[in-house]
Short mmCIF file of C-alpha atoms in Angstrom, two decimals:
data_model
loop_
_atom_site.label_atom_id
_atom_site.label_comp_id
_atom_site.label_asym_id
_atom_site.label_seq_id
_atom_site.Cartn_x
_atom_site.Cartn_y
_atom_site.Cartn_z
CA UNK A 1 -84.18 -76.18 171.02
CA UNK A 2 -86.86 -74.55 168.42
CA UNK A 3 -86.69 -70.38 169.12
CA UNK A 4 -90.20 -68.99 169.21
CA UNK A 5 -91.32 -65.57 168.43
CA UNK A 6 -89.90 -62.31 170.23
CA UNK A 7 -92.49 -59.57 170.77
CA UNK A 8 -90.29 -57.55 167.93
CA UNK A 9 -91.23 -60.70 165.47
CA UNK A 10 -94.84 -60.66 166.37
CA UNK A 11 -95.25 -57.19 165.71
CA UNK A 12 -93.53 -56.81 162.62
CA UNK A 13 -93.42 -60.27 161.18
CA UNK A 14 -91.85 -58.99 158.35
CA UNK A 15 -87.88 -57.95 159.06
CA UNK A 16 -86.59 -55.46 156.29
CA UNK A 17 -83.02 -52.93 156.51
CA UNK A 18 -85.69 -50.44 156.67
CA UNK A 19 -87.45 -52.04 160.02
CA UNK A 20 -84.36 -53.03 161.67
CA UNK A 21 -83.06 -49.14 161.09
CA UNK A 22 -85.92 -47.79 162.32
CA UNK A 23 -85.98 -50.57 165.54
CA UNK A 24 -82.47 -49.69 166.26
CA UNK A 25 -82.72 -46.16 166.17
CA UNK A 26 -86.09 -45.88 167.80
CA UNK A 27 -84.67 -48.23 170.52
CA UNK A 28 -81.49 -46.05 170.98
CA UNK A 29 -83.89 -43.32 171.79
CA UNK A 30 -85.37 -45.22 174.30
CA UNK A 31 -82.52 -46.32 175.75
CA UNK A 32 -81.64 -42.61 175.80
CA UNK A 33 -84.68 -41.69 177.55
CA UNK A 34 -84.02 -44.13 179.93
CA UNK A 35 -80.55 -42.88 180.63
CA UNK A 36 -82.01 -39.52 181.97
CA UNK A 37 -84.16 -41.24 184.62
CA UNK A 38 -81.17 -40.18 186.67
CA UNK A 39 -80.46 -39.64 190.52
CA UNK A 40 -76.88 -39.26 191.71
CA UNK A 41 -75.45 -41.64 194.46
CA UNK A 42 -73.52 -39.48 197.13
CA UNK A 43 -70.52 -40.80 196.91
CA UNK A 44 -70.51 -42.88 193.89
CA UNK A 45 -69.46 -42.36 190.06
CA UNK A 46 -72.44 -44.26 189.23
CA UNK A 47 -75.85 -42.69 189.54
CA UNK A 48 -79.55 -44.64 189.67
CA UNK A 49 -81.25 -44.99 185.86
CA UNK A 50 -83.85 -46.22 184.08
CA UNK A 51 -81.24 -47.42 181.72
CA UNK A 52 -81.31 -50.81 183.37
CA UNK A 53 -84.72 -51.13 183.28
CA UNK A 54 -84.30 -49.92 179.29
CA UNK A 55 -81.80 -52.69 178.32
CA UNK A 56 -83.72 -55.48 180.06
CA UNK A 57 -87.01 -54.53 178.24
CA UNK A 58 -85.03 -53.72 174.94
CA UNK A 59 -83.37 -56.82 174.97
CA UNK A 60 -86.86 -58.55 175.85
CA UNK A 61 -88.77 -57.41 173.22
CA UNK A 62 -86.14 -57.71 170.17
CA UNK A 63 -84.91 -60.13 170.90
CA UNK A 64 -80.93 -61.43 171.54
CA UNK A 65 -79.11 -60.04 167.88
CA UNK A 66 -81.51 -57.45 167.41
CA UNK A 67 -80.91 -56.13 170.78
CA UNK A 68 -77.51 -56.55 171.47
CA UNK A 69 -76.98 -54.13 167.83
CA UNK A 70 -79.35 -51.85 169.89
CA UNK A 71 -77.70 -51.63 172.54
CA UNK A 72 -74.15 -51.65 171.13
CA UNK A 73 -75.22 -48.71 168.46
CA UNK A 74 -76.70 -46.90 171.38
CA UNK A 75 -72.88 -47.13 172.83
CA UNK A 76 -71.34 -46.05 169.59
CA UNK A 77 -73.92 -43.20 169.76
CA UNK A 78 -73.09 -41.76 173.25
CA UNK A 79 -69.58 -42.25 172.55
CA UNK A 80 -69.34 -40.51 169.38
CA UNK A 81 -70.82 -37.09 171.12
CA UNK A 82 -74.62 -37.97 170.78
CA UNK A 83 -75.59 -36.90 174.54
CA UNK A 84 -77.15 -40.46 175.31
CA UNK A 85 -75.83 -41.15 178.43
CA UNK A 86 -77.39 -39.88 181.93
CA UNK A 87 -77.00 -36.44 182.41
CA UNK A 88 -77.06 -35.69 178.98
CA UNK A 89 -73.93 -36.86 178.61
CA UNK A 90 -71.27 -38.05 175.89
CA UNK A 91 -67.85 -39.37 175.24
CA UNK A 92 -65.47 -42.54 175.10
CA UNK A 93 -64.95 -41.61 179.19
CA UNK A 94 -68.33 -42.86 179.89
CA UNK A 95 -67.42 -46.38 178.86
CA UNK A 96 -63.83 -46.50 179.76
CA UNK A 97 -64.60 -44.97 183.04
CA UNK A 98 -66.21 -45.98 186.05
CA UNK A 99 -69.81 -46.25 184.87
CA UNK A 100 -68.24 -48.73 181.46
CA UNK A 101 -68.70 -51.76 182.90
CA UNK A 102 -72.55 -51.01 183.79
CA UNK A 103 -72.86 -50.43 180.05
CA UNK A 104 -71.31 -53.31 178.75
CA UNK A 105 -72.97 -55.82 181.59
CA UNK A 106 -76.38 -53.85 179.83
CA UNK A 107 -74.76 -54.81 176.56
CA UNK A 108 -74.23 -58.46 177.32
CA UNK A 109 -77.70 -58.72 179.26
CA UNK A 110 -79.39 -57.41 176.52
CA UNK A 111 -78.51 -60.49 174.22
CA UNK A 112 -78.87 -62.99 177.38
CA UNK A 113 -82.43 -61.53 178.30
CA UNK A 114 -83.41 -61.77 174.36
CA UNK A 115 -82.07 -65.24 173.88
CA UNK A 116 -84.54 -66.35 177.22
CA UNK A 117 -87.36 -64.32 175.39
CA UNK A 118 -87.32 -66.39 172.49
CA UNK A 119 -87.33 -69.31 174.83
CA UNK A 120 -90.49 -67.59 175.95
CA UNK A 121 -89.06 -66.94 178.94
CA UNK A 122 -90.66 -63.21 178.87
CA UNK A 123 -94.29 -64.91 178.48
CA UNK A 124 -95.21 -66.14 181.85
CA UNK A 125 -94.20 -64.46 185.11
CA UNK A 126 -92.88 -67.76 186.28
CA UNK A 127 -89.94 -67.57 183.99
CA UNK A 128 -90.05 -63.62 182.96
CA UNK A 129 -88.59 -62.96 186.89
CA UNK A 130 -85.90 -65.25 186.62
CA UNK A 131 -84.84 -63.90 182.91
CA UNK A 132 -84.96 -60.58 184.62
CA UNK A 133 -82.98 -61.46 187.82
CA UNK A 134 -79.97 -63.28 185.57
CA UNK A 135 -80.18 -60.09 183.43
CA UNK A 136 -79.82 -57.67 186.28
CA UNK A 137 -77.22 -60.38 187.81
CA UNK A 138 -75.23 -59.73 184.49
CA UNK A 139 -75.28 -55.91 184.54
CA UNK A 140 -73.94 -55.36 187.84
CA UNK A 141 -71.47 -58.51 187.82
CA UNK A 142 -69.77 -55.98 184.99
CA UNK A 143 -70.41 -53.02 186.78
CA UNK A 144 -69.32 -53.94 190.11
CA UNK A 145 -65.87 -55.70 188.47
CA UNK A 146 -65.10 -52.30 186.39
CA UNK A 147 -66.28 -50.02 189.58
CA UNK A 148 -63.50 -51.82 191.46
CA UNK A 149 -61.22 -51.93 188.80
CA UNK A 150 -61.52 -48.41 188.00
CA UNK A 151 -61.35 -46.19 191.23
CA UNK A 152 -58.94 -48.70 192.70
CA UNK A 153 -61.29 -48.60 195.98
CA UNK A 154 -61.79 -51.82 198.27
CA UNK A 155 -64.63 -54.23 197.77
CA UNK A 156 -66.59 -53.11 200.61
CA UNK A 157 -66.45 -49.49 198.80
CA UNK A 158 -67.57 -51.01 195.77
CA UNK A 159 -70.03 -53.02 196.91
CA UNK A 160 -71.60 -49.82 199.10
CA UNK A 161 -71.57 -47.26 196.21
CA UNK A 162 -72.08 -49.58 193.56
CA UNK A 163 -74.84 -52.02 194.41
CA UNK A 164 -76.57 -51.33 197.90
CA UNK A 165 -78.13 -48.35 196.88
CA UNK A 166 -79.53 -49.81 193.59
CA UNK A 167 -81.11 -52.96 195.48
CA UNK A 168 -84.54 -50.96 195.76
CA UNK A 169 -84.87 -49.78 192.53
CA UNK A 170 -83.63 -53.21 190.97
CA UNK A 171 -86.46 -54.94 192.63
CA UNK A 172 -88.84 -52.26 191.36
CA UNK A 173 -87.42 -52.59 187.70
CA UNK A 174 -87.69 -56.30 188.13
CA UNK A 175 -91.40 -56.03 188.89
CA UNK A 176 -92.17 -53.98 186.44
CA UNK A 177 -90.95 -55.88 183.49
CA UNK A 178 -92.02 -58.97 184.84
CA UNK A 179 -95.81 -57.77 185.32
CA UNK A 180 -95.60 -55.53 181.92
CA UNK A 181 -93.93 -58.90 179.92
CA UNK A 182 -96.68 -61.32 180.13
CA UNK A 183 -99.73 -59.04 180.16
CA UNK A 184 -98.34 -57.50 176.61
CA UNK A 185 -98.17 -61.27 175.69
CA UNK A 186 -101.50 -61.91 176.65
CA UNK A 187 -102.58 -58.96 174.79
CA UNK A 188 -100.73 -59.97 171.87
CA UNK A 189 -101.72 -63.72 172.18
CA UNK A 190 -105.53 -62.48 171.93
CA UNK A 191 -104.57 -60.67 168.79
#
């Protein structure tokens, strides 16, 4: 199967060092951004973000290499002291700790979200809701695995401070970047 254009390609046809650099870097800001759209969980090591929201609409737009780098340098980043994470945070502890498997489910959906987009899966909202859906499936498949793993709680503890309270605000992130997908496509289509 043919890949098509990713939303990255069509707006800078031309890929140099210099664009990818500057797409990576911008995109670790955003992802950083993202990160501080933060609410604590009482209870839980694992607050609400924007982060998921960030990665599926990262990995959208560049597409699956471009970013899964993004994502992965955005890791590097927060774990080499940049304060990336939510809260402002930093450190190897954020990714070997309860919250790591979150990050590298975002890691992993951000190439499986970017290989659908250049299946055009991120152009209509007929397909753009499942690409979403599998990504989210993928971030808290990790996340709920690694919660478990790491506080050594029982799977109906996981499962209430790891996923129920983020059912709401996964929908909501799923709606938005499967209404904001297609209408920058048609935007970009008219171009």
């Amino acid at each position: 199967m043919s890949q098509v254009a990713t939303l990255r390609s069509v707006a800078l046809p031309t890929r140099t060092a210099v664009s990818n650099v500057g797409l990576v870097l911008g995109g670790t800001l955003f992802l950083g951004a993202m990160a501080q759209i933060s609410l604590p969980v009482p209870g839980s090591p694992v607050p609400i973000t924007g982060q998921t929201l960030g990665a599926l609409l990262l990995g959208t737009a560049y597409g699956a290499s471009l970013g899964f780098s993004t994502f992965a340098f955005y890791i590097a980043a927060g774990i080499a002291g940049a304060p990336l994470f939510a809260g402002h945070s930093a450190g190897i502890e954020r990714l070997t700790g309860a919250t790591g498997g979150y990050l590298v489910g975002m890691l992993v959906a951000s190439w499986v979200t970017g290989a659908l987009a250049g299946r055009k899966w991120d152009q209509k909202i007929s397909t753009v809701i499942p690409t979403m859906v599998i990504g989210t499936t993928i971030i808290f498949s990790f996340g709920l695995l690694w919660l478990h793993h790491s506080t050594g709680q029982s799977w109906s503890w996981t499962i209430d401070k790891g996923l129920q309270p983020f059912v709401v605000g996964e929908v909501i992130k799923i709606a938005i970047a499967s209404t904001a997908l297609p209408t920058v496509w048609r935007f970009v289509s008219k171009r």
